[in-house]
Amino acid sequence: MRILIAGAGATGGYFGARLAQAGQDVTFLVRERRYRQLQEKGLVLQTPGGSETLRPQLVQAASLHGHYDLIILTVKSFALEQVMEDIAPAVGPQTLIMPILNGMRHIETLQQRFGREAVIGGMCKINATLGDNGEVIQMTALHQLYYGALDGNNDARLQRVDAALRDAQVDTRFSDNMMDELWEKWLLLSTLGAVCCLARGDTQQVLRSKGGEALLQGIFTEILTVIGAAGYQPRPAVTARIFELLNDPATPMTSSMYRDLCQGFDIEADQIIGDLLLRAGQYGLNTPLLNAVFVNLQVYLQNR
């Protein structure tokens, strides 16, 4: 299977490296700066098990040609429009596109551009970041990769994807319930991002603050109400586990959006929080806490 990984940051770099190590034909589509960095230093993985360096196949958008069997998108959500332009020459009649992006808006955007049959569900769970020299740092052993058809019909095309991905040194989850998985990840990451960014701290600091647990509960409830109206059919046991994870004062947690904010980077405010407010408006829902979060994030973006 010919696989194109769009992006070689913490997510794309890690999972792409594991696929390449498993013998898959993997190419990374990257920008000029990252291209030079990877050519010079290789793709460096720093994991709890040690350090590894790969010499990956690289391509830039201007020289991309030929169709790929699977394209995995691992860019930030705000880069989606550009990456769709970049990958267009690589998309053929049988190409499957698996986005690993935050939020849900990207699914419809990709379907409108490349067709419903081309887009499959994908998400990951990993605690990873890029180091100062471009190395991929995996901070814990967690490295789960979920994928499957959005309509639950994991046909022969999806079976082929599973056969390729499951041989990598990662925890793969071939799901026939990807839409619920995606809604639930959005519930987790948007609650975590909203709480951390509004409070400017990790969940442990929030929960040790007077009113912190009420803030967490309020934001979580607003988001669960919005995604329920938008199509998610709650699985009470799953949503209870998500809240229990977030509400553990012994385990400090932060979101990637909060970490990006702390470093002065661009953030996925519109895709993670703004889209929730848009959906809330469509269904006539009152979400004052989410509104406060989004105003906070917009002011940050104006001051960058």
mmCIF file of C-alpha atoms in Angstrom:
data_model
loop_
_atom_site.group_PDB
_atom_site.id
_atom_site.type_symbol
_atom_site.label_atom_id
_atom_site.label_comp_id
_atom_site.label_asym_id
_atom_site.label_seq_id
_atom_site.Cartn_x
_atom_site.Cartn_y
_atom_site.Cartn_z
ATOM 1 C CA MET A 1 0.000 0.000 0.000
ATOM 2 C CA ARG A 2 1.328 3.396 -1.052
ATOM 3 C CA ILE A 3 0.794 5.787 1.868
ATOM 4 C CA LEU A 4 1.197 9.573 1.953
ATOM 5 C CA ILE A 5 1.423 11.278 5.345
ATOM 6 C CA ALA A 6 0.535 14.970 5.077
ATOM 7 C CA GLY A 7 2.574 16.528 7.855
ATOM 8 C CA ALA A 8 5.545 15.308 9.851
ATOM 9 C CA GLY A 9 4.875 16.940 13.203
ATOM 10 C CA ALA A 10 4.405 15.053 16.433
ATOM 11 C CA THR A 11 1.400 13.051 15.217
ATOM 12 C CA GLY A 12 2.317 12.465 11.591
ATOM 13 C CA GLY A 13 5.977 11.995 12.383
ATOM 14 C CA TYR A 14 5.318 9.374 15.025
ATOM 15 C CA PHE A 15 2.682 7.251 13.295
ATOM 16 C CA GLY A 16 4.325 7.630 9.887
ATOM 17 C CA ALA A 17 7.636 6.485 11.322
ATOM 18 C CA ARG A 18 6.023 3.411 12.857
ATOM 19 C CA LEU A 19 4.408 2.528 9.536
ATOM 20 C CA ALA A 20 7.700 2.962 7.709
ATOM 21 C CA GLN A 21 9.476 0.784 10.267
ATOM 22 C CA ALA A 22 6.858 -1.912 9.608
ATOM 23 C CA GLY A 23 7.877 -1.960 5.961
ATOM 24 C CA GLN A 24 5.080 0.135 4.472
ATOM 25 C CA ASP A 25 5.747 2.433 1.499
ATOM 26 C CA VAL A 26 5.435 5.754 3.357
ATOM 27 C CA THR A 27 6.146 9.240 2.027
ATOM 28 C CA PHE A 28 5.863 12.449 4.068
ATOM 29 C CA LEU A 29 4.428 15.558 2.417
ATOM 30 C CA VAL A 30 6.100 18.501 4.152
ATOM 31 C CA ARG A 31 6.861 22.202 3.814
ATOM 32 C CA GLU A 32 10.266 23.573 2.826
ATOM 33 C CA ARG A 33 11.558 24.205 6.356
ATOM 34 C CA ARG A 34 10.588 20.753 7.622
ATOM 35 C CA TYR A 35 11.909 19.194 4.408
ATOM 36 C CA ARG A 36 15.362 20.685 4.992
ATOM 37 C CA GLN A 37 15.292 19.757 8.667
ATOM 38 C CA LEU A 38 14.425 16.126 7.991
ATOM 39 C CA GLN A 39 16.956 15.858 5.184
ATOM 40 C CA GLU A 40 19.682 17.171 7.466
ATOM 41 C CA LYS A 41 18.866 15.395 10.725
ATOM 42 C CA GLY A 42 16.495 12.607 9.803
ATOM 43 C CA LEU A 43 13.230 11.905 11.571
ATOM 44 C CA VAL A 44 14.157 11.529 15.226
ATOM 45 C CA LEU A 45 11.848 9.738 17.647
ATOM 46 C CA GLN A 46 12.428 10.112 21.357
ATOM 47 C CA THR A 47 10.196 7.646 23.164
ATOM 48 C CA PRO A 48 10.047 6.111 26.652
ATOM 49 C CA GLY A 49 11.962 3.210 25.111
ATOM 50 C CA GLY A 50 14.859 5.268 23.743
ATOM 51 C CA SER A 51 15.867 7.293 20.685
ATOM 52 C CA GLU A 52 15.567 6.261 17.032
ATOM 53 C CA THR A 53 16.426 8.010 13.776
ATOM 54 C CA LEU A 54 14.870 7.296 10.382
ATOM 55 C CA ARG A 55 15.670 8.584 6.921
ATOM 56 C CA PRO A 56 12.147 8.935 5.512
ATOM 57 C CA GLN A 57 10.926 9.443 1.970
ATOM 58 C CA LEU A 58 10.002 13.115 1.569
ATOM 59 C CA VAL A 59 8.116 15.174 -0.980
ATOM 60 C CA GLN A 60 6.979 18.776 -1.282
ATOM 61 C CA ALA A 61 3.682 19.834 -2.837
ATOM 62 C CA ALA A 62 5.216 21.184 -6.033
ATOM 63 C CA SER A 63 6.777 17.812 -6.881
ATOM 64 C CA LEU A 64 3.924 15.562 -5.737
ATOM 65 C CA HIS A 65 2.738 13.227 -8.483
ATOM 66 C CA GLY A 66 1.097 9.850 -8.839
ATOM 67 C CA HIS A 67 -1.875 8.526 -6.895
ATOM 68 C CA TYR A 68 -1.618 7.066 -3.410
ATOM 69 C CA ASP A 69 -3.741 4.327 -1.884
ATOM 70 C CA LEU A 70 -4.074 6.042 1.494
ATOM 71 C CA ILE A 71 -3.495 9.667 2.474
ATOM 72 C CA ILE A 72 -3.320 10.374 6.201
ATOM 73 C CA LEU A 73 -3.804 14.046 7.095
ATOM 74 C CA THR A 74 -2.054 15.107 10.295
ATOM 75 C CA VAL A 75 -1.913 18.895 9.930
ATOM 76 C CA LYS A 76 -3.588 21.425 12.194
ATOM 77 C CA SER A 77 -7.246 21.992 11.346
ATOM 78 C CA PHE A 78 -6.649 25.591 10.262
ATOM 79 C CA ALA A 79 -4.301 24.286 7.535
ATOM 80 C CA LEU A 80 -6.975 22.081 5.949
ATOM 81 C CA GLU A 81 -7.769 24.296 2.961
ATOM 82 C CA GLN A 82 -4.123 24.465 1.929
ATOM 83 C CA VAL A 83 -3.453 20.780 2.436
ATOM 84 C CA MET A 84 -6.457 19.880 0.287
ATOM 85 C CA GLU A 85 -4.867 21.844 -2.543
ATOM 86 C CA ASP A 86 -1.525 20.171 -1.880
ATOM 87 C CA ILE A 87 -2.794 16.577 -1.929
ATOM 88 C CA ALA A 88 -5.151 16.964 -4.901
ATOM 89 C CA PRO A 89 -2.639 15.548 -7.448
ATOM 90 C CA ALA A 90 -2.193 12.452 -5.259
ATOM 91 C CA VAL A 91 -5.923 11.627 -5.041
ATOM 92 C CA GLY A 92 -7.075 9.018 -7.523
ATOM 93 C CA PRO A 93 -10.361 7.133 -7.996
ATOM 94 C CA GLN A 94 -9.432 4.532 -5.367
ATOM 95 C CA THR A 95 -7.600 6.789 -2.898
ATOM 96 C CA LEU A 96 -8.810 6.804 0.691
ATOM 97 C CA ILE A 97 -8.265 9.915 2.821
ATOM 98 C CA MET A 98 -7.987 9.494 6.581
ATOM 99 C CA PRO A 99 -7.925 12.811 8.473
ATOM 100 C CA ILE A 100 -6.498 12.876 11.988
ATOM 101 C CA LEU A 101 -7.689 16.370 12.809
ATOM 102 C CA ASN A 102 -9.419 17.946 15.777
ATOM 103 C CA GLY A 103 -13.114 18.739 15.753
ATOM 104 C CA MET A 104 -15.642 17.489 13.180
ATOM 105 C CA ARG A 105 -15.988 20.219 10.559
ATOM 106 C CA HIS A 106 -13.165 18.818 8.440
ATOM 107 C CA ILE A 107 -15.134 15.680 7.560
ATOM 108 C CA GLU A 108 -17.800 17.534 5.603
ATOM 109 C CA THR A 109 -15.172 19.826 4.054
ATOM 110 C CA LEU A 110 -13.168 16.857 2.758
ATOM 111 C CA GLN A 111 -16.270 15.045 1.529
ATOM 112 C CA GLN A 112 -17.356 18.100 -0.438
ATOM 113 C CA ARG A 113 -13.948 18.313 -2.103
ATOM 114 C CA PHE A 114 -13.092 14.659 -2.740
ATOM 115 C CA GLY A 115 -16.415 12.804 -2.405
ATOM 116 C CA ARG A 116 -18.047 10.950 0.469
ATOM 117 C CA GLU A 117 -16.648 7.589 -0.622
ATOM 118 C CA ALA A 118 -13.055 8.839 -0.383
ATOM 119 C CA VAL A 119 -13.116 9.979 3.259
ATOM 120 C CA ILE A 120 -12.801 7.541 6.160
ATOM 121 C CA GLY A 121 -12.725 8.153 9.890
ATOM 122 C CA GLY A 122 -9.473 8.524 11.769
ATOM 123 C CA MET A 123 -8.259 9.730 15.141
ATOM 124 C CA CYS A 124 -5.377 9.119 17.486
ATOM 125 C CA LYS A 125 -4.546 9.246 21.153
ATOM 126 C CA ILE A 126 -0.931 10.108 21.856
ATOM 127 C CA ASN A 127 0.972 12.404 24.202
ATOM 128 C CA ALA A 128 3.629 13.786 21.900
ATOM 129 C CA THR A 129 5.197 17.064 20.890
ATOM 130 C CA LEU A 130 8.018 18.405 18.742
ATOM 131 C CA GLY A 131 11.292 19.292 20.413
ATOM 132 C CA ASP A 132 13.352 22.390 19.714
ATOM 133 C CA ASN A 133 15.299 20.596 16.982
ATOM 134 C CA GLY A 134 12.289 19.014 15.321
ATOM 135 C CA GLU A 135 12.498 15.692 17.109
ATOM 136 C CA VAL A 136 9.256 13.857 17.857
ATOM 137 C CA ILE A 137 8.984 13.405 21.611
ATOM 138 C CA GLN A 138 6.546 10.738 22.790
ATOM 139 C CA MET A 139 5.924 11.641 26.426
ATOM 140 C CA THR A 140 4.070 8.484 27.505
ATOM 141 C CA ALA A 141 3.599 4.995 26.087
ATOM 142 C CA LEU A 142 0.126 5.866 24.778
ATOM 143 C CA HIS A 143 -0.048 5.552 20.982
ATOM 144 C CA GLN A 144 -3.525 4.535 19.799
ATOM 145 C CA LEU A 145 -4.664 4.894 16.211
ATOM 146 C CA TYR A 146 -8.396 4.543 15.429
ATOM 147 C CA TYR A 147 -9.804 4.171 11.922
ATOM 148 C CA GLY A 148 -12.851 2.859 10.106
ATOM 149 C CA ALA A 149 -15.636 3.750 7.693
ATOM 150 C CA LEU A 150 -17.753 6.707 8.769
ATOM 151 C CA ASP A 151 -20.927 4.747 8.040
ATOM 152 C CA GLY A 152 -19.685 1.643 9.849
ATOM 153 C CA ASN A 153 -19.377 -0.379 6.616
ATOM 154 C CA ASN A 154 -15.805 -1.617 6.842
ATOM 155 C CA ASP A 155 -15.694 -3.147 3.383
ATOM 156 C CA ALA A 156 -12.762 -4.663 1.469
ATOM 157 C CA ARG A 157 -11.105 -1.254 1.017
ATOM 158 C CA LEU A 158 -11.083 -0.687 4.765
ATOM 159 C CA GLN A 159 -9.932 -4.239 5.408
ATOM 160 C CA ARG A 160 -6.895 -3.493 3.250
ATOM 161 C CA VAL A 161 -6.171 -0.347 5.268
ATOM 162 C CA ASP A 162 -6.425 -2.366 8.476
ATOM 163 C CA ALA A 163 -4.029 -4.996 7.147
ATOM 164 C CA ALA A 164 -1.434 -2.295 6.468
ATOM 165 C CA LEU A 165 -1.854 -0.337 9.695
ATOM 166 C CA ARG A 166 -2.133 -3.153 12.202
ATOM 167 C CA ASP A 167 1.416 -4.350 11.466
ATOM 168 C CA ALA A 168 2.902 -1.085 12.771
ATOM 169 C CA GLN A 169 4.251 -0.888 16.311
ATOM 170 C CA VAL A 170 1.213 1.013 17.566
ATOM 171 C CA ASP A 171 -2.066 0.176 19.272
ATOM 172 C CA THR A 172 -4.510 0.056 16.343
ATOM 173 C CA ARG A 173 -8.298 0.137 16.774
ATOM 174 C CA PHE A 174 -10.272 -0.864 13.657
ATOM 175 C CA SER A 175 -13.670 0.561 14.579
ATOM 176 C CA ASP A 176 -17.134 0.026 13.150
ATOM 177 C CA ASN A 177 -18.390 2.950 15.245
ATOM 178 C CA MET A 178 -16.090 5.783 14.184
ATOM 179 C CA MET A 179 -18.640 8.581 14.363
ATOM 180 C CA ASP A 180 -19.234 7.981 18.075
ATOM 181 C CA GLU A 181 -15.471 7.770 18.617
ATOM 182 C CA LEU A 182 -15.030 11.130 16.889
ATOM 183 C CA TRP A 183 -17.839 12.838 18.806
ATOM 184 C CA GLU A 184 -16.397 11.552 22.081
ATOM 185 C CA LYS A 185 -12.889 12.699 21.296
ATOM 186 C CA TRP A 186 -14.265 16.147 20.475
ATOM 187 C CA LEU A 187 -16.048 16.137 23.840
ATOM 188 C CA LEU A 188 -12.778 15.324 25.596
ATOM 189 C CA LEU A 189 -10.423 17.649 23.763
ATOM 190 C CA SER A 190 -12.805 20.613 23.590
ATOM 191 C CA THR A 191 -13.595 20.416 27.306
ATOM 192 C CA LEU A 192 -9.913 20.091 28.154
ATOM 193 C CA GLY A 193 -8.898 22.891 25.801
ATOM 194 C CA ALA A 194 -11.682 25.197 26.962
ATOM 195 C CA VAL A 195 -10.936 24.733 30.668
ATOM 196 C CA CYS A 196 -7.156 25.025 30.360
ATOM 197 C CA CYS A 197 -7.201 28.013 28.012
ATOM 198 C CA LEU A 198 -9.797 29.932 30.011
ATOM 199 C CA ALA A 199 -8.093 29.257 33.346
ATOM 200 C CA ARG A 200 -4.533 29.405 31.947
ATOM 201 C CA GLY A 201 -3.493 26.278 33.794
ATOM 202 C CA ASP A 202 -3.691 22.486 33.865
ATOM 203 C CA THR A 203 -6.661 20.520 35.175
ATOM 204 C CA GLN A 204 -4.997 19.891 38.515
ATOM 205 C CA GLN A 205 -4.626 23.637 39.096
ATOM 206 C CA VAL A 206 -8.228 24.196 38.016
ATOM 207 C CA LEU A 207 -9.598 21.500 40.322
ATOM 208 C CA ARG A 208 -7.602 22.857 43.266
ATOM 209 C CA SER A 209 -9.197 26.272 42.720
ATOM 210 C CA LYS A 210 -12.468 27.353 44.302
ATOM 211 C CA GLY A 211 -15.163 26.861 41.687
ATOM 212 C CA GLY A 212 -12.844 24.866 39.443
ATOM 213 C CA GLU A 213 -14.827 21.652 39.441
ATOM 214 C CA ALA A 214 -18.031 23.591 38.758
ATOM 215 C CA LEU A 215 -16.339 25.256 35.778
ATOM 216 C CA LEU A 216 -15.233 21.890 34.426
ATOM 217 C CA GLN A 217 -18.689 20.392 34.932
ATOM 218 C CA GLY A 218 -20.403 23.373 33.328
ATOM 219 C CA ILE A 219 -18.249 23.384 30.198
ATOM 220 C CA PHE A 220 -18.487 19.598 29.850
ATOM 221 C CA THR A 221 -22.289 19.737 30.122
ATOM 222 C CA GLU A 222 -22.611 22.523 27.553
ATOM 223 C CA ILE A 223 -20.469 20.618 25.046
ATOM 224 C CA LEU A 224 -22.280 17.330 25.618
ATOM 225 C CA THR A 225 -25.603 19.106 25.040
ATOM 226 C CA VAL A 226 -24.364 20.656 21.779
ATOM 227 C CA ILE A 227 -22.958 17.475 20.259
ATOM 228 C CA GLY A 228 -26.072 15.592 21.341
ATOM 229 C CA ALA A 229 -28.223 18.046 19.407
ATOM 230 C CA ALA A 230 -25.843 17.772 16.440
ATOM 231 C CA GLY A 231 -26.174 14.008 16.120
ATOM 232 C CA TYR A 232 -24.213 12.240 18.831
ATOM 233 C CA GLN A 233 -26.182 9.575 20.676
ATOM 234 C CA PRO A 234 -24.508 9.574 24.101
ATOM 235 C CA ARG A 235 -23.030 6.404 25.494
ATOM 236 C CA PRO A 236 -23.418 7.171 29.218
ATOM 237 C CA ALA A 237 -20.667 4.821 30.362
ATOM 238 C CA VAL A 238 -18.210 6.409 27.922
ATOM 239 C CA THR A 239 -19.094 10.013 28.724
ATOM 240 C CA ALA A 240 -18.872 9.221 32.444
ATOM 241 C CA ARG A 241 -15.350 7.868 31.937
ATOM 242 C CA ILE A 242 -14.358 10.975 30.013
ATOM 243 C CA PHE A 243 -15.538 13.252 32.804
ATOM 244 C CA GLU A 244 -13.863 11.054 35.417
ATOM 245 C CA LEU A 245 -10.586 11.338 33.518
ATOM 246 C CA LEU A 246 -10.834 15.119 33.339
ATOM 247 C CA ASN A 247 -11.990 15.451 36.948
ATOM 248 C CA ASP A 248 -9.046 13.622 38.513
ATOM 249 C CA PRO A 249 -7.162 16.110 40.751
ATOM 250 C CA ALA A 250 -4.200 13.730 41.008
ATOM 251 C CA THR A 251 -3.432 13.871 37.278
ATOM 252 C CA PRO A 252 -2.599 17.238 35.700
ATOM 253 C CA MET A 253 -3.738 17.394 32.083
ATOM 254 C CA THR A 254 -3.355 20.001 29.350
ATOM 255 C CA SER A 255 -4.540 20.145 25.749
ATOM 256 C CA SER A 256 -2.446 20.734 22.646
ATOM 257 C CA MET A 257 -4.385 23.968 22.061
ATOM 258 C CA TYR A 258 -3.375 25.229 25.502
ATOM 259 C CA ARG A 259 0.261 24.248 24.922
ATOM 260 C CA ASP A 260 0.225 26.058 21.559
ATOM 261 C CA LEU A 261 -1.311 29.110 23.216
ATOM 262 C CA CYS A 262 1.406 29.154 25.898
ATOM 263 C CA GLN A 263 4.064 29.156 23.164
ATOM 264 C CA GLY A 264 2.395 31.978 21.228
ATOM 265 C CA PHE A 265 1.457 29.746 18.280
ATOM 266 C CA ASP A 266 -1.644 29.814 16.137
ATOM 267 C CA ILE A 267 -4.464 27.778 17.682
ATOM 268 C CA GLU A 268 -7.479 25.789 16.486
ATOM 269 C CA ALA A 269 -9.940 28.063 18.264
ATOM 270 C CA ASP A 270 -12.526 28.126 15.500
ATOM 271 C CA GLN A 271 -12.374 24.403 14.760
ATOM 272 C CA ILE A 272 -12.472 23.184 18.367
ATOM 273 C CA ILE A 273 -14.621 25.808 20.127
ATOM 274 C CA GLY A 274 -16.084 28.098 17.470
ATOM 275 C CA ASP A 275 -17.732 25.234 15.623
ATOM 276 C CA LEU A 276 -19.467 24.157 18.831
ATOM 277 C CA LEU A 277 -20.904 27.660 19.189
ATOM 278 C CA LEU A 278 -22.022 27.622 15.565
ATOM 279 C CA ARG A 279 -23.886 24.358 16.135
ATOM 280 C CA ALA A 280 -25.319 25.638 19.410
ATOM 281 C CA GLY A 281 -26.765 28.605 17.545
ATOM 282 C CA GLN A 282 -28.307 26.341 14.917
ATOM 283 C CA TYR A 283 -30.174 24.442 17.620
ATOM 284 C CA GLY A 284 -31.066 27.442 19.791
ATOM 285 C CA LEU A 285 -28.864 26.366 22.701
ATOM 286 C CA ASN A 286 -27.528 28.766 25.335
ATOM 287 C CA THR A 287 -23.818 28.200 25.989
ATOM 288 C CA PRO A 288 -22.451 31.122 28.047
ATOM 289 C CA LEU A 289 -19.302 29.316 29.199
ATOM 290 C CA LEU A 290 -18.308 28.305 25.677
ATOM 291 C CA ASN A 291 -18.961 31.852 24.547
ATOM 292 C CA ALA A 292 -16.617 33.165 27.269
ATOM 293 C CA VAL A 293 -13.947 30.705 26.190
ATOM 294 C CA PHE A 294 -14.237 31.671 22.525
ATOM 295 C CA VAL A 295 -14.034 35.405 23.267
ATOM 296 C CA ASN A 296 -10.915 34.698 25.338
ATOM 297 C CA LEU A 297 -9.311 32.775 22.454
ATOM 298 C CA GLN A 298 -10.206 35.426 19.880
ATOM 299 C CA VAL A 299 -8.566 38.133 21.980
ATOM 300 C CA TYR A 300 -5.442 35.955 22.218
ATOM 301 C CA LEU A 301 -5.378 35.622 18.408
ATOM 302 C CA GLN A 302 -5.779 39.375 17.956
ATOM 303 C CA ASN A 303 -2.783 39.976 20.229
ATOM 304 C CA ARG A 304 -0.416 37.453 18.628
#
